[in-house]
Amino acid sequence: MTKMLPIIIFVVLVYPGCDPFGSDDGVESHFNATISGDITALLQGRASFGTFIDPATELTATIIILTAGDGTQRGISISGLTVSLIEERSYPIITLSSGNPFEAVNQNEFAASYTHDDARYSETFQSQLGELSFSSSSESMLQGSFLFDAKGYRISNNDNHSYDTTEVFISIEGNFTSVRGDVL
């Protein structure tokens, strides 16, 4: 499964005209999120999700991609493993320490990350703890909300002309309506 994840994300992000997960017309995908802490921002944009079955564990892997609609390189990705379809309930968002969320999550857990384009900080903030709640779930659409803390690094130039990094934390809260494979 870990080899398939980069391919799926690449196809969804690079080839927006293709529809690798199927789609559902009539419902518009969108999200809103507020970021607070060392970085503050309001994000709005498009949401998409896809699923695939891990042949080794037979768990359903779900990837939700939230991409800012302002043309920047900012976005949120949420990934998790469930036994079958996602239930209309809350799931924990766990601490993510590696770049591959499926190496860290167990059944009925999710991991998240926030990617942004500010050179003063590390490119990605990894989830620490939080919660993901689904208010609606079907084969073709997910609706819900999320709240999680994330860790990243502030990068600064020191007196020796080298770079120092300082650990920083942010909180991310938002909601989404995500249609399967909707064009980002």
mmCIF file of C-alpha atoms in Angstrom:
data_model
loop_
_atom_site.group_PDB
_atom_site.id
_atom_site.type_symbol
_atom_site.label_atom_id
_atom_site.label_comp_id
_atom_site.label_asym_id
_atom_site.label_seq_id
_atom_site.Cartn_x
_atom_site.Cartn_y
_atom_site.Cartn_z
ATOM 1 C CA MET A 1 0.000 0.000 0.000
ATOM 2 C CA THR A 2 2.791 2.420 0.805
ATOM 3 C CA LYS A 3 4.010 2.234 -2.792
ATOM 4 C CA MET A 4 0.527 3.094 -4.126
ATOM 5 C CA LEU A 5 0.026 6.252 -2.021
ATOM 6 C CA PRO A 6 2.506 8.496 -3.904
ATOM 7 C CA ILE A 7 1.072 7.336 -7.234
ATOM 8 C CA ILE A 8 -2.522 8.113 -6.196
ATOM 9 C CA ILE A 9 -1.609 11.550 -4.833
ATOM 10 C CA PHE A 10 0.443 12.293 -7.979
ATOM 11 C CA VAL A 11 -2.444 11.337 -10.290
ATOM 12 C CA VAL A 12 -4.997 13.400 -8.325
ATOM 13 C CA LEU A 13 -2.783 16.507 -8.132
ATOM 14 C CA VAL A 14 -1.024 16.455 -11.521
ATOM 15 C CA TYR A 15 -3.808 15.219 -13.740
ATOM 16 C CA PRO A 16 -6.895 17.063 -12.524
ATOM 17 C CA GLY A 17 -8.769 16.218 -15.719
ATOM 18 C CA CYS A 18 -8.724 12.503 -14.939
ATOM 19 C CA ASP A 19 -11.027 10.958 -12.399
ATOM 20 C CA PRO A 20 -9.186 8.043 -10.715
ATOM 21 C CA PHE A 21 -11.764 7.494 -7.972
ATOM 22 C CA GLY A 22 -15.036 8.021 -9.836
ATOM 23 C CA SER A 23 -17.156 11.110 -9.247
ATOM 24 C CA ASP A 24 -20.603 12.285 -8.270
ATOM 25 C CA ASP A 25 -22.223 15.227 -10.053
ATOM 26 C CA GLY A 26 -24.501 17.705 -8.338
ATOM 27 C CA VAL A 27 -22.612 18.281 -5.079
ATOM 28 C CA GLU A 28 -19.845 20.857 -4.948
ATOM 29 C CA SER A 29 -16.671 19.943 -3.086
ATOM 30 C CA HIS A 30 -15.269 22.622 -0.793
ATOM 31 C CA PHE A 31 -13.579 23.235 2.543
ATOM 32 C CA ASN A 32 -12.939 26.030 5.043
ATOM 33 C CA ALA A 33 -10.172 25.995 7.644
ATOM 34 C CA THR A 34 -8.731 28.345 10.235
ATOM 35 C CA ILE A 35 -5.093 28.081 11.248
ATOM 36 C CA SER A 36 -3.977 29.622 14.529
ATOM 37 C CA GLY A 37 -0.766 29.660 16.525
ATOM 38 C CA ASP A 38 2.605 30.694 15.137
ATOM 39 C CA ILE A 39 1.043 30.827 11.660
ATOM 40 C CA THR A 40 -2.418 32.313 11.206
ATOM 41 C CA ALA A 41 -4.470 31.909 8.056
ATOM 42 C CA LEU A 42 -7.924 31.319 6.664
ATOM 43 C CA LEU A 43 -8.052 28.676 3.943
ATOM 44 C CA GLN A 44 -10.840 27.932 1.499
ATOM 45 C CA GLY A 45 -10.780 25.737 -1.547
ATOM 46 C CA ARG A 46 -11.594 22.412 -3.115
ATOM 47 C CA ALA A 47 -11.854 19.013 -1.469
ATOM 48 C CA SER A 48 -11.472 15.554 -2.945
ATOM 49 C CA PHE A 49 -11.191 12.036 -1.569
ATOM 50 C CA GLY A 50 -10.320 8.591 -2.767
ATOM 51 C CA THR A 51 -10.113 5.104 -1.335
ATOM 52 C CA PHE A 52 -8.276 1.895 -2.048
ATOM 53 C CA ILE A 53 -8.001 -1.497 -0.332
ATOM 54 C CA ASP A 54 -4.668 -2.501 1.173
ATOM 55 C CA PRO A 55 -4.140 -6.064 -0.096
ATOM 56 C CA ALA A 56 -1.964 -6.986 2.919
ATOM 57 C CA THR A 57 -4.373 -5.905 5.673
ATOM 58 C CA GLU A 58 -7.639 -5.716 3.682
ATOM 59 C CA LEU A 59 -8.314 -2.346 5.342
ATOM 60 C CA THR A 60 -9.801 0.552 3.384
ATOM 61 C CA ALA A 61 -7.378 3.456 3.041
ATOM 62 C CA THR A 62 -9.022 6.865 2.635
ATOM 63 C CA ILE A 63 -7.206 10.004 1.468
ATOM 64 C CA ILE A 64 -8.870 13.430 1.747
ATOM 65 C CA ILE A 65 -7.070 16.260 -0.059
ATOM 66 C CA LEU A 66 -7.995 19.884 0.686
ATOM 67 C CA THR A 67 -6.345 22.348 -1.711
ATOM 68 C CA ALA A 68 -6.417 26.131 -1.263
ATOM 69 C CA GLY A 69 -8.357 27.877 -4.002
ATOM 70 C CA ASP A 70 -6.161 30.988 -4.099
ATOM 71 C CA GLY A 71 -3.435 29.504 -6.334
ATOM 72 C CA THR A 72 -0.916 29.071 -3.503
ATOM 73 C CA GLN A 73 0.770 25.804 -2.631
ATOM 74 C CA ARG A 74 -1.183 25.424 0.616
ATOM 75 C CA GLY A 75 -3.319 22.467 1.553
ATOM 76 C CA ILE A 76 -4.316 19.851 4.077
ATOM 77 C CA SER A 77 -4.199 16.101 3.601
ATOM 78 C CA ILE A 78 -5.949 13.633 5.869
ATOM 79 C CA SER A 79 -5.376 9.875 5.571
ATOM 80 C CA GLY A 80 -6.720 6.916 7.498
ATOM 81 C CA LEU A 81 -7.550 3.230 7.638
ATOM 82 C CA THR A 82 -10.979 1.733 8.307
ATOM 83 C CA VAL A 83 -12.462 -1.761 8.091
ATOM 84 C CA SER A 84 -14.949 -0.742 5.411
ATOM 85 C CA LEU A 85 -16.787 2.480 4.592
ATOM 86 C CA ILE A 86 -16.224 5.413 6.892
ATOM 87 C CA GLU A 87 -18.910 5.601 9.548
ATOM 88 C CA GLU A 88 -20.718 8.777 10.579
ATOM 89 C CA ARG A 89 -18.773 9.244 13.810
ATOM 90 C CA SER A 90 -15.551 10.723 15.195
ATOM 91 C CA TYR A 91 -12.100 9.244 14.611
ATOM 92 C CA PRO A 92 -8.849 10.215 16.349
ATOM 93 C CA ILE A 93 -6.150 12.098 14.460
ATOM 94 C CA ILE A 94 -2.833 10.731 15.696
ATOM 95 C CA THR A 95 0.741 11.996 15.884
ATOM 96 C CA LEU A 96 2.424 11.728 12.482
ATOM 97 C CA SER A 97 6.193 11.575 12.571
ATOM 98 C CA SER A 98 7.031 10.255 9.113
ATOM 99 C CA GLY A 99 6.010 11.445 5.668
ATOM 100 C CA ASN A 100 3.956 8.308 4.983
ATOM 101 C CA PRO A 101 0.739 8.355 7.033
ATOM 102 C CA PHE A 102 -0.093 4.707 6.401
ATOM 103 C CA GLU A 103 3.055 3.579 8.221
ATOM 104 C CA ALA A 104 1.828 5.302 11.404
ATOM 105 C CA VAL A 105 -1.949 4.782 11.505
ATOM 106 C CA ASN A 106 -3.827 1.776 12.781
ATOM 107 C CA GLN A 107 -7.395 0.685 12.087
ATOM 108 C CA ASN A 108 -9.923 3.499 12.699
ATOM 109 C CA GLU A 109 -7.221 6.175 12.995
ATOM 110 C CA PHE A 110 -6.310 9.115 10.797
ATOM 111 C CA ALA A 111 -3.224 11.290 10.374
ATOM 112 C CA ALA A 112 -3.080 14.769 8.880
ATOM 113 C CA SER A 113 -0.614 17.332 7.596
ATOM 114 C CA TYR A 114 -0.653 20.967 6.504
ATOM 115 C CA THR A 115 1.536 22.078 3.604
ATOM 116 C CA HIS A 116 2.220 25.740 2.929
ATOM 117 C CA ASP A 117 4.487 28.080 0.966
ATOM 118 C CA ASP A 118 6.167 30.293 3.601
ATOM 119 C CA ALA A 119 9.978 30.047 3.378
ATOM 120 C CA ARG A 120 10.331 30.981 7.064
ATOM 121 C CA TYR A 121 8.901 27.602 8.085
ATOM 122 C CA SER A 122 9.279 23.957 7.201
ATOM 123 C CA GLU A 123 7.108 23.060 4.228
ATOM 124 C CA THR A 124 4.935 20.570 6.117
ATOM 125 C CA PHE A 125 3.396 20.582 9.584
ATOM 126 C CA GLN A 126 2.589 17.049 10.822
ATOM 127 C CA SER A 127 -0.450 16.246 12.992
ATOM 128 C CA GLN A 128 0.042 15.745 16.716
ATOM 129 C CA LEU A 129 -3.401 15.072 18.175
ATOM 130 C CA GLY A 130 -6.925 15.844 17.096
ATOM 131 C CA GLU A 131 -10.278 14.599 15.927
ATOM 132 C CA LEU A 132 -11.979 14.037 12.591
ATOM 133 C CA SER A 133 -15.798 13.806 12.633
ATOM 134 C CA PHE A 134 -17.911 12.657 9.701
ATOM 135 C CA SER A 135 -21.497 13.972 9.574
ATOM 136 C CA SER A 136 -22.251 12.244 6.253
ATOM 137 C CA SER A 137 -20.567 9.295 4.573
ATOM 138 C CA SER A 138 -21.308 7.418 1.354
ATOM 139 C CA GLU A 139 -19.430 5.776 -1.507
ATOM 140 C CA SER A 140 -19.421 9.091 -3.374
ATOM 141 C CA MET A 141 -19.299 11.827 -0.715
ATOM 142 C CA LEU A 142 -17.844 12.633 2.701
ATOM 143 C CA GLN A 143 -18.829 15.587 4.897
ATOM 144 C CA GLY A 144 -17.302 16.441 8.205
ATOM 145 C CA SER A 145 -15.123 18.578 10.400
ATOM 146 C CA PHE A 146 -11.639 18.366 11.858
ATOM 147 C CA LEU A 147 -9.542 19.893 14.607
ATOM 148 C CA PHE A 148 -5.893 19.016 15.134
ATOM 149 C CA ASP A 149 -2.626 20.420 16.407
ATOM 150 C CA ALA A 150 0.380 20.186 14.113
ATOM 151 C CA LYS A 151 4.133 20.530 14.578
ATOM 152 C CA GLY A 152 6.620 22.132 12.212
ATOM 153 C CA TYR A 153 9.770 24.233 12.323
ATOM 154 C CA ARG A 154 10.633 27.918 11.999
ATOM 155 C CA ILE A 155 13.840 28.385 10.018
ATOM 156 C CA SER A 156 16.045 31.397 10.754
ATOM 157 C CA ASN A 157 19.484 32.581 9.717
ATOM 158 C CA ASN A 158 21.849 32.871 12.690
ATOM 159 C CA ASP A 159 24.977 35.002 13.264
ATOM 160 C CA ASN A 160 27.230 32.266 11.820
ATOM 161 C CA HIS A 161 25.398 32.462 8.457
ATOM 162 C CA SER A 162 23.855 29.032 8.954
ATOM 163 C CA TYR A 163 20.265 28.100 9.688
ATOM 164 C CA ASP A 164 18.613 27.394 13.026
ATOM 165 C CA THR A 165 15.319 25.576 13.406
ATOM 166 C CA THR A 166 12.831 26.095 16.211
ATOM 167 C CA GLU A 167 9.914 23.751 16.821
ATOM 168 C CA VAL A 168 6.544 25.525 16.473
ATOM 169 C CA PHE A 169 2.923 24.413 16.841
ATOM 170 C CA ILE A 170 -0.280 25.425 15.088
ATOM 171 C CA SER A 171 -3.931 24.430 15.440
ATOM 172 C CA ILE A 172 -6.088 23.730 12.410
ATOM 173 C CA GLU A 173 -9.881 23.645 12.533
ATOM 174 C CA GLY A 174 -12.246 23.292 9.604
ATOM 175 C CA ASN A 175 -15.035 21.551 7.758
ATOM 176 C CA PHE A 176 -15.393 19.984 4.325
ATOM 177 C CA THR A 177 -17.674 18.441 1.762
ATOM 178 C CA SER A 178 -15.657 16.107 -0.421
ATOM 179 C CA VAL A 179 -16.943 14.391 -3.541
ATOM 180 C CA ARG A 180 -15.027 11.283 -4.594
ATOM 181 C CA GLY A 181 -12.470 12.202 -7.222
ATOM 182 C CA ASP A 182 -13.885 15.711 -7.759
ATOM 183 C CA VAL A 183 -11.496 17.752 -9.894
ATOM 184 C CA LEU A 184 -9.225 19.827 -7.677
#
